[in-house]
Amino acid sequence: MKHAGRRRDHRVMSAEVAVCSLELPAPVRLGDAIYPTRDYVAVRLVDDSGLEGFAFGYSRGTPLAATLESILPSVVEKRVGARTGTVQRILSASPAVRPLLIRAVSLADIALWDLTAKRAGAPLVELLGATRDRVPVMPVAGYFRDVRGDDAVIEEITELERRGHRQIKLMVGAVGSPQAIAFLGRARDALEPETRMMVDAHYSLSTVPEAVRVARTLEDAGVALLEDPFVPTEWRKLRELRRASRIELAAGEDVVDPVQYLDLLESVSALRVDPTTCGGIRAALSGIEAAGHRGVGVIPHVFTGIAAQLAGAFPAVTSVEHIPAASGSDPIDRYFDGELTIKAGEMVVDRRPGVGIHLDWECLRRDAVSVVRIDAA
């Protein structure tokens, strides 16, 4: 709070990009994709008063770190408050590689917002107009089911329900396989009728007829919501699937242009928004606001700390996704400075200054595969 009264327009004086490849208890299976490690790119900006702004995201096999290193010289020495102009200049300079550039710019934008909120001595939720202190949490369960076994996952989800969670996302691999359907039937029987189950297809379905068959099978198994049957650009297929089945649909986490949200809103019951992929905070807010106007709920993609900040300001965000640390499937949490507070199935919105990302940077950089630093001239 001691910085809140200063009016001097501070500038970014240095930037660091760290690449982390973290071991997992077993490979993570998302649809047809298999990830033997969790690979992250993290960003640290430092202004001329010593304040730090952080962001991180999944690299998912892309040259995200190299792209960030190429654009951050355009951020260093610029005014912290000039976020929009800085982002637009970067995007307009290289339209040929726009999708990857947007992912890189997303992390730069989040780190700039983090600095802005810290300069104001306030959490992002207050800058956006806080409306609530707690938001429902949708935990993700079922990681490493092929190693742990079905009984362990059933025990996991019943414990989550006991803690107050009323919507649980299950990772089941190939969503339409007989093994997955049999497991989902067991899971449905283990949970109370009012607890909703969601599954993630992770873009593994190709045609509408195939998706309709899978959706109807999932409905019979008691699944309420199917996420990402198709890639975001195939929104016409999503619309056809919605017309041909009763299952609710969710999509949007890999949108790289906010205009795609308008296409998806024709078909989904839940819009998935991710500030680390779509262009940053303002781009994510455009999706949330559009969903609110259409009466569609929003469930931000992972990154629970920042998602809770958005949820605290916008009632359209119906819940925030959270991968429990105990699962071992999202190990970046070992570098968090402080823990997320979840009580009775709800996240307590963090009131520390910033966007909800508090990293122990020195610990992270010690474990990083590589660190690149960019200083002001």
GROMACS .gro file of N, CA and C in nm, residues 176-299:
model
  372
  176GLY      N    1  -1.491  -4.152  -2.530
  176GLY     CA    2  -1.595  -4.241  -2.578
  176GLY      C    3  -1.562  -4.389  -2.566
  177SER      N    4  -1.449  -4.422  -2.506
  177SER     CA    5  -1.408  -4.563  -2.497
  177SER      C    6  -1.496  -4.637  -2.397
  178PRO      N    7  -1.513  -4.767  -2.415
  178PRO     CA    8  -1.592  -4.845  -2.318
  178PRO      C    9  -1.537  -4.836  -2.176
  179GLN      N   10  -1.403  -4.830  -2.165
  179GLN     CA   11  -1.342  -4.820  -2.032
  179GLN      C   12  -1.380  -4.688  -1.963
  180ALA      N   13  -1.375  -4.579  -2.042
  180ALA     CA   14  -1.410  -4.449  -1.985
  180ALA      C   15  -1.557  -4.445  -1.945
  181ILE      N   16  -1.643  -4.498  -2.030
  181ILE     CA   17  -1.786  -4.495  -2.001
  181ILE      C   18  -1.818  -4.578  -1.877
  182ALA      N   19  -1.755  -4.693  -1.864
  182ALA     CA   20  -1.778  -4.777  -1.746
  182ALA      C   21  -1.733  -4.705  -1.620
  183PHE      N   22  -1.617  -4.638  -1.628
  183PHE     CA   23  -1.569  -4.565  -1.512
  183PHE      C   24  -1.664  -4.451  -1.476
  184LEU      N   25  -1.710  -4.377  -1.577
  184LEU     CA   26  -1.798  -4.263  -1.551
  184LEU      C   27  -1.929  -4.310  -1.487
  185GLY      N   28  -1.977  -4.427  -1.526
  185GLY     CA   29  -2.095  -4.481  -1.460
  185GLY      C   30  -2.071  -4.506  -1.312
  186ARG      N   31  -1.954  -4.559  -1.280
  186ARG     CA   32  -1.917  -4.579  -1.139
  186ARG      C   33  -1.909  -4.446  -1.065
  187ALA      N   34  -1.848  -4.348  -1.132
  187ALA     CA   35  -1.832  -4.216  -1.069
  187ALA      C   36  -1.967  -4.153  -1.042
  188ARG      N   37  -2.059  -4.166  -1.139
  188ARG     CA   38  -2.193  -4.108  -1.122
  188ARG      C   39  -2.264  -4.172  -1.002
  189ASP      N   40  -2.251  -4.302  -0.989
  189ASP     CA   41  -2.317  -4.371  -0.878
  189ASP      C   42  -2.256  -4.334  -0.743
  190ALA      N   43  -2.128  -4.296  -0.744
  190ALA     CA   44  -2.059  -4.264  -0.618
  190ALA      C   45  -2.092  -4.124  -0.568
  191LEU      N   46  -2.142  -4.037  -0.657
  191LEU     CA   47  -2.168  -3.897  -0.622
  191LEU      C   48  -2.316  -3.874  -0.598
  192GLU      N   49  -2.344  -3.766  -0.526
  192GLU     CA   50  -2.483  -3.726  -0.504
  192GLU      C   51  -2.545  -3.679  -0.635
  193PRO      N   52  -2.677  -3.693  -0.652
  193PRO     CA   53  -2.741  -3.655  -0.779
  193PRO      C   54  -2.718  -3.510  -0.818
  194GLU      N   55  -2.706  -3.421  -0.720
  194GLU     CA   56  -2.691  -3.278  -0.753
  194GLU      C   57  -2.548  -3.240  -0.791
  195THR      N   58  -2.452  -3.327  -0.772
  195THR     CA   59  -2.314  -3.299  -0.811
  195THR      C   60  -2.296  -3.325  -0.960
  196ARG      N   61  -2.254  -3.223  -1.033
  196ARG     CA   62  -2.242  -3.232  -1.178
  196ARG      C   63  -2.103  -3.283  -1.218
  197MET      N   64  -2.101  -3.371  -1.320
  197MET     CA   65  -1.976  -3.421  -1.373
  197MET      C   66  -1.949  -3.357  -1.510
  198MET      N   67  -1.822  -3.322  -1.532
  198MET     CA   68  -1.778  -3.264  -1.659
  198MET      C   69  -1.660  -3.347  -1.708
  199VAL      N   70  -1.650  -3.369  -1.840
  199VAL     CA   71  -1.535  -3.438  -1.896
  199VAL      C   72  -1.476  -3.355  -2.010
  200ASP      N   73  -1.347  -3.374  -2.033
  200ASP     CA   74  -1.272  -3.297  -2.132
  200ASP      C   75  -1.230  -3.390  -2.246
  201ALA      N   76  -1.280  -3.363  -2.369
  201ALA     CA   77  -1.241  -3.443  -2.485
  201ALA      C   78  -1.108  -3.397  -2.544
  202HIS      N   79  -1.067  -3.277  -2.510
  202HIS     CA   80  -0.940  -3.220  -2.556
  202HIS      C   81  -0.922  -3.235  -2.707
  203TYR      N   82  -1.027  -3.195  -2.781
  203TYR     CA   83  -1.023  -3.188  -2.928
  203TYR      C   84  -1.002  -3.323  -2.995
  204SER      N   85  -1.043  -3.433  -2.930
  204SER     CA   86  -1.014  -3.566  -2.983
  204SER      C   87  -1.120  -3.618  -3.079
  205LEU      N   88  -1.232  -3.544  -3.097
  205LEU     CA   89  -1.338  -3.590  -3.185
  205LEU      C   90  -1.327  -3.520  -3.320
  206SER      N   91  -1.356  -3.594  -3.427
  206SER     CA   92  -1.331  -3.541  -3.562
  206SER      C   93  -1.457  -3.499  -3.635
  207THR      N   94  -1.561  -3.580  -3.627
  207THR     CA   95  -1.681  -3.554  -3.706
  207THR      C   96  -1.801  -3.532  -3.614
  208VAL      N   97  -1.904  -3.469  -3.669
  208VAL     CA   98  -2.025  -3.446  -3.591
  208VAL      C   99  -2.094  -3.578  -3.557
  209PRO      N  100  -2.112  -3.671  -3.653
  209PRO     CA  101  -2.175  -3.799  -3.615
  209PRO      C  102  -2.102  -3.872  -3.502
  210GLU      N  103  -1.968  -3.873  -3.508
  210GLU     CA  104  -1.891  -3.935  -3.400
  210GLU      C  105  -1.918  -3.864  -3.268
  211ALA      N  106  -1.918  -3.732  -3.271
  211ALA     CA  107  -1.939  -3.655  -3.148
  211ALA      C  108  -2.079  -3.676  -3.092
  212VAL      N  109  -2.178  -3.688  -3.181
  212VAL     CA  110  -2.315  -3.713  -3.135
  212VAL      C  111  -2.323  -3.848  -3.065
  213ARG      N  112  -2.260  -3.950  -3.122
  213ARG     CA  113  -2.261  -4.083  -3.058
  213ARG      C  114  -2.195  -4.077  -2.921
  214VAL      N  115  -2.080  -4.010  -2.914
  214VAL     CA  116  -2.009  -3.999  -2.786
  214VAL      C  117  -2.091  -3.921  -2.685
  215ALA      N  118  -2.150  -3.809  -2.730
  215ALA     CA  119  -2.227  -3.724  -2.639
  215ALA      C  120  -2.345  -3.801  -2.580
  216ARG      N  121  -2.413  -3.878  -2.661
  216ARG     CA  122  -2.529  -3.953  -2.611
  216ARG      C  123  -2.486  -4.062  -2.512
  217THR      N  124  -2.370  -4.123  -2.539
  217THR     CA  125  -2.318  -4.222  -2.446
  217THR      C  126  -2.280  -4.157  -2.313
  218LEU      N  127  -2.219  -4.040  -2.321
  218LEU     CA  128  -2.183  -3.967  -2.199
  218LEU      C  129  -2.306  -3.924  -2.120
  219GLU      N  130  -2.410  -3.881  -2.192
  219GLU     CA  131  -2.535  -3.846  -2.124
  219GLU      C  132  -2.588  -3.964  -2.045
  220ASP      N  133  -2.588  -4.082  -2.109
  220ASP     CA  134  -2.638  -4.202  -2.041
  220ASP      C  135  -2.554  -4.237  -1.918
  221ALA      N  136  -2.426  -4.198  -1.922
  221ALA     CA  137  -2.338  -4.225  -1.807
  221ALA      C  138  -2.350  -4.118  -1.699
  222GLY      N  139  -2.432  -4.016  -1.723
  222GLY     CA  140  -2.456  -3.914  -1.621
  222GLY      C  141  -2.367  -3.793  -1.629
  223VAL      N  142  -2.298  -3.772  -1.743
  223VAL     CA  143  -2.213  -3.653  -1.761
  223VAL      C  144  -2.301  -3.534  -1.800
  224ALA      N  145  -2.282  -3.421  -1.733
  224ALA     CA  146  -2.363  -3.302  -1.759
  224ALA      C  147  -2.301  -3.211  -1.864
  225LEU      N  148  -2.166  -3.208  -1.870
  225LEU     CA  149  -2.099  -3.108  -1.953
  225LEU      C  150  -1.981  -3.171  -2.024
  226LEU      N  151  -1.973  -3.152  -2.158
  226LEU     CA  152  -1.863  -3.202  -2.240
  226LEU      C  153  -1.781  -3.083  -2.287
  227GLU      N  154  -1.650  -3.089  -2.259
  227GLU     CA  155  -1.561  -2.979  -2.295
  227GLU      C  156  -1.477  -3.014  -2.418
  228ASP      N  157  -1.464  -2.918  -2.508
  228ASP     CA  158  -1.371  -2.924  -2.621
  228ASP      C  159  -1.377  -3.052  -2.703
  229PRO      N  160  -1.495  -3.085  -2.757
  229PRO     CA  161  -1.498  -3.197  -2.850
  229PRO      C  162  -1.422  -3.166  -2.979
  230PHE      N  163  -1.426  -3.037  -3.022
  230PHE     CA  164  -1.358  -2.994  -3.144
  230PHE      C  165  -1.266  -2.874  -3.113
  231VAL      N  166  -1.173  -2.847  -3.204
  231VAL     CA  167  -1.087  -2.729  -3.187
  231VAL      C  168  -1.174  -2.603  -3.199
  232PRO      N  169  -1.133  -2.490  -3.138
  232PRO     CA  170  -1.219  -2.372  -3.133
  232PRO      C  171  -1.263  -2.320  -3.270
  233THR      N  172  -1.179  -2.335  -3.373
  233THR     CA  173  -1.216  -2.284  -3.505
  233THR      C  174  -1.327  -2.365  -3.570
  234GLU      N  175  -1.357  -2.483  -3.518
  234GLU     CA  176  -1.464  -2.567  -3.573
  234GLU      C  177  -1.595  -2.543  -3.499
  235TRP      N  178  -1.628  -2.417  -3.481
  235TRP     CA  179  -1.747  -2.381  -3.404
  235TRP      C  180  -1.875  -2.423  -3.474
  236ARG      N  181  -1.872  -2.438  -3.607
  236ARG     CA  182  -1.992  -2.485  -3.678
  236ARG      C  183  -2.026  -2.628  -3.639
  237LYS      N  184  -1.922  -2.711  -3.623
  237LYS     CA  185  -1.945  -2.848  -3.575
  237LYS      C  186  -2.005  -2.846  -3.434
  238LEU      N  187  -1.954  -2.755  -3.352
  238LEU     CA  188  -2.005  -2.744  -3.215
  238LEU      C  189  -2.154  -2.709  -3.217
  239ARG      N  190  -2.191  -2.619  -3.308
  239ARG     CA  191  -2.331  -2.579  -3.319
  239ARG      C  192  -2.418  -2.698  -3.361
  240GLU      N  193  -2.370  -2.778  -3.456
  240GLU     CA  194  -2.445  -2.896  -3.499
  240GLU      C  195  -2.458  -2.997  -3.385
  241LEU      N  196  -2.352  -3.014  -3.309
  241LEU     CA  197  -2.357  -3.108  -3.196
  241LEU      C  198  -2.459  -3.063  -3.093
  242ARG      N  199  -2.465  -2.935  -3.068
  242ARG     CA  200  -2.561  -2.885  -2.969
  242ARG      C  201  -2.704  -2.913  -3.015
  243ARG      N  202  -2.729  -2.900  -3.145
  243ARG     CA  203  -2.863  -2.924  -3.198
  243ARG      C  204  -2.902  -3.071  -3.192
  244ALA      N  205  -2.801  -3.160  -3.198
  244ALA     CA  206  -2.829  -3.303  -3.209
  244ALA      C  207  -2.820  -3.378  -3.078
  245SER      N  208  -2.781  -3.311  -2.968
  245SER     CA  209  -2.769  -3.380  -2.840
  245SER      C  210  -2.816  -3.289  -2.728
  246ARG      N  211  -2.838  -3.348  -2.612
  246ARG     CA  212  -2.884  -3.270  -2.497
  246ARG      C  213  -2.771  -3.227  -2.404
  247ILE      N  214  -2.653  -3.284  -2.422
  247ILE     CA  215  -2.543  -3.256  -2.331
  247ILE      C  216  -2.500  -3.110  -2.343
  248GLU      N  217  -2.464  -3.051  -2.230
  248GLU     CA  218  -2.411  -2.915  -2.233
  248GLU      C  219  -2.267  -2.916  -2.285
  249LEU      N  220  -2.229  -2.807  -2.350
  249LEU     CA  221  -2.097  -2.799  -2.413
  249LEU      C  222  -2.018  -2.682  -2.356
  250ALA      N  223  -1.886  -2.699  -2.350
  250ALA     CA  224  -1.795  -2.593  -2.306
  250ALA      C  225  -1.678  -2.586  -2.404
  251ALA      N  226  -1.631  -2.465  -2.432
  251ALA     CA  227  -1.518  -2.447  -2.524
  251ALA      C  228  -1.463  -2.306  -2.508
  252GLY      N  229  -1.338  -2.287  -2.555
  252GLY     CA  230  -1.281  -2.153  -2.560
  252GLY      C  231  -1.144  -2.136  -2.500
  253GLU      N  232  -1.088  -2.238  -2.434
  253GLU     CA  233  -0.964  -2.216  -2.359
  253GLU      C  234  -0.844  -2.187  -2.449
  254ASP      N  235  -0.848  -2.230  -2.575
  254ASP     CA  236  -0.735  -2.204  -2.665
  254ASP      C  237  -0.766  -2.099  -2.771
  255VAL      N  238  -0.868  -2.019  -2.748
  255VAL     CA  239  -0.896  -1.908  -2.838
  255VAL      C  240  -0.777  -1.812  -2.840
  256VAL      N  241  -0.735  -1.771  -2.960
  256VAL     CA  242  -0.623  -1.676  -2.970
  256VAL      C  243  -0.667  -1.543  -3.031
  257ASP      N  244  -0.795  -1.526  -3.053
  257ASP     CA  245  -0.849  -1.399  -3.100
  257ASP      C  246  -0.987  -1.383  -3.038
  258PRO      N  247  -1.009  -1.279  -2.959
  258PRO     CA  248  -1.136  -1.266  -2.887
  258PRO      C  249  -1.260  -1.270  -2.975
  259VAL      N  250  -1.247  -1.239  -3.105
  259VAL     CA  251  -1.365  -1.245  -3.192
  259VAL      C  252  -1.419  -1.387  -3.200
  260GLN      N  253  -1.334  -1.488  -3.176
  260GLN     CA  254  -1.379  -1.627  -3.177
  260GLN      C  255  -1.480  -1.655  -3.066
  261TYR      N  256  -1.476  -1.578  -2.960
  261TYR     CA  257  -1.574  -1.598  -2.853
  261TYR      C  258  -1.716  -1.581  -2.905
  262LEU      N  259  -1.735  -1.486  -2.995
  262LEU     CA  260  -1.869  -1.461  -3.049
  262LEU      C  261  -1.921  -1.581  -3.125
  263ASP      N  262  -1.832  -1.650  -3.198
  263ASP     CA  263  -1.874  -1.772  -3.267
  263ASP      C  264  -1.911  -1.882  -3.168
  264LEU      N  265  -1.827  -1.901  -3.067
  264LEU     CA  266  -1.850  -2.009  -2.971
  264LEU      C  267  -1.977  -1.986  -2.889
  265LEU      N  268  -2.010  -1.861  -2.863
  265LEU     CA  269  -2.126  -1.832  -2.778
  265LEU      C  270  -2.258  -1.875  -2.841
  266GLU      N  271  -2.256  -1.907  -2.970
  266GLU     CA  272  -2.377  -1.958  -3.034
  266GLU      C  273  -2.408  -2.101  -2.990
  267SER      N  274  -2.307  -2.169  -2.933
  267SER     CA  275  -2.322  -2.313  -2.911
  267SER      C  276  -2.296  -2.361  -2.771
  268VAL      N  277  -2.225  -2.287  -2.688
  268VAL     CA  278  -2.180  -2.340  -2.560
  268VAL      C  279  -2.272  -2.301  -2.445
  269SER      N  280  -2.271  -2.385  -2.344
  269SER     CA  281  -2.338  -2.352  -2.217
  269SER      C  282  -2.240  -2.288  -2.120
  270ALA      N  283  -2.110  -2.312  -2.144
  270ALA     CA  284  -2.005  -2.253  -2.060
  270ALA      C  285  -1.890  -2.211  -2.152
  271LEU      N  286  -1.853  -2.085  -2.146
  271LEU     CA  287  -1.740  -2.033  -2.223
  271LEU      C  288  -1.614  -2.048  -2.139
  272ARG      N  289  -1.511  -2.105  -2.200
  272ARG     CA  290  -1.382  -2.122  -2.133
  272ARG      C  291  -1.293  -2.007  -2.177
  273VAL      N  292  -1.243  -1.930  -2.083
  273VAL     CA  293  -1.162  -1.812  -2.112
  273VAL      C  294  -1.026  -1.829  -2.046
  274ASP      N  295  -0.919  -1.798  -2.120
  274ASP     CA  296  -0.784  -1.812  -2.066
  274ASP      C  297  -0.703  -1.688  -2.102
  275PRO      N  298  -0.674  -1.601  -2.004
  275PRO     CA  299  -0.595  -1.481  -2.033
  275PRO      C  300  -0.455  -1.510  -2.086
  276THR      N  301  -0.403  -1.632  -2.063
  276THR     CA  302  -0.267  -1.663  -2.107
  276THR      C  303  -0.260  -1.701  -2.255
  277THR      N  304  -0.375  -1.715  -2.320
  277THR     CA  305  -0.374  -1.752  -2.462
  277THR      C  306  -0.443  -1.653  -2.553
  278CYS      N  307  -0.538  -1.577  -2.501
  278CYS     CA  308  -0.626  -1.497  -2.588
  278CYS      C  309  -0.580  -1.353  -2.610
  279GLY      N  310  -0.472  -1.312  -2.544
  279GLY     CA  311  -0.425  -1.175  -2.558
  279GLY      C  312  -0.410  -1.100  -2.428
  280GLY      N  313  -0.440  -1.165  -2.316
  280GLY     CA  314  -0.420  -1.101  -2.187
  280GLY      C  315  -0.550  -1.069  -2.115
  281ILE      N  316  -0.541  -0.981  -2.017
  281ILE     CA  317  -0.654  -0.951  -1.929
  281ILE      C  318  -0.771  -0.889  -2.005
  282ARG      N  319  -0.744  -0.783  -2.080
  282ARG     CA  320  -0.852  -0.713  -2.149
  282ARG      C  321  -0.921  -0.805  -2.249
  283ALA      N  322  -0.845  -0.886  -2.321
  283ALA     CA  323  -0.905  -0.978  -2.417
  283ALA      C  324  -0.995  -1.080  -2.346
  284ALA      N  325  -0.949  -1.131  -2.232
  284ALA     CA  326  -1.032  -1.224  -2.156
  284ALA      C  327  -1.160  -1.157  -2.107
  285LEU      N  328  -1.148  -1.032  -2.064
  285LEU     CA  329  -1.266  -0.960  -2.018
  285LEU      C  330  -1.368  -0.942  -2.130
  286SER      N  331  -1.320  -0.926  -2.254
  286SER     CA  332  -1.414  -0.911  -2.365
  286SER      C  333  -1.497  -1.038  -2.382
  287GLY      N  334  -1.435  -1.154  -2.361
  287GLY     CA  335  -1.510  -1.279  -2.367
  287GLY      C  336  -1.609  -1.291  -2.253
  288ILE      N  337  -1.566  -1.254  -2.132
  288ILE     CA  338  -1.655  -1.261  -2.015
  288ILE      C  339  -1.774  -1.168  -2.033
  289GLU      N  340  -1.748  -1.046  -2.080
  289GLU     CA  341  -1.856  -0.949  -2.098
  289GLU      C  342  -1.953  -0.994  -2.206
  290ALA      N  343  -1.901  -1.050  -2.317
  290ALA     CA  344  -1.989  -1.099  -2.423
  290ALA      C  345  -2.075  -1.214  -2.373
  291ALA      N  346  -2.015  -1.304  -2.294
  291ALA     CA  347  -2.091  -1.416  -2.238
  291ALA      C  348  -2.200  -1.365  -2.145
  292GLY      N  349  -2.166  -1.265  -2.065
  292GLY     CA  350  -2.266  -1.208  -1.974
  292GLY      C  351  -2.384  -1.151  -2.048
  293HIS      N  352  -2.360  -1.083  -2.160
  293HIS     CA  353  -2.469  -1.026  -2.239
  293HIS      C  354  -2.557  -1.135  -2.300
  294ARG      N  355  -2.497  -1.251  -2.329
  294ARG     CA  356  -2.573  -1.360  -2.390
  294ARG      C  357  -2.633  -1.454  -2.287
  295GLY      N  358  -2.607  -1.430  -2.160
  295GLY     CA  359  -2.659  -1.518  -2.056
  295GLY      C  360  -2.589  -1.651  -2.048
  296VAL      N  361  -2.462  -1.656  -2.093
  296VAL     CA  362  -2.382  -1.779  -2.090
  296VAL      C  363  -2.282  -1.770  -1.976
  297GLY      N  364  -2.268  -1.877  -1.899
  297GLY     CA  365  -2.173  -1.878  -1.790
  297GLY      C  366  -2.030  -1.893  -1.840
  298VAL      N  367  -1.935  -1.853  -1.758
  298VAL     CA  368  -1.793  -1.860  -1.792
  298VAL      C  369  -1.720  -1.941  -1.686
  299ILE      N  370  -1.633  -2.032  -1.732
  299ILE     CA  371  -1.542  -2.105  -1.643
  299ILE      C  372  -1.401  -2.082  -1.696
   0.00000   0.00000   0.00000
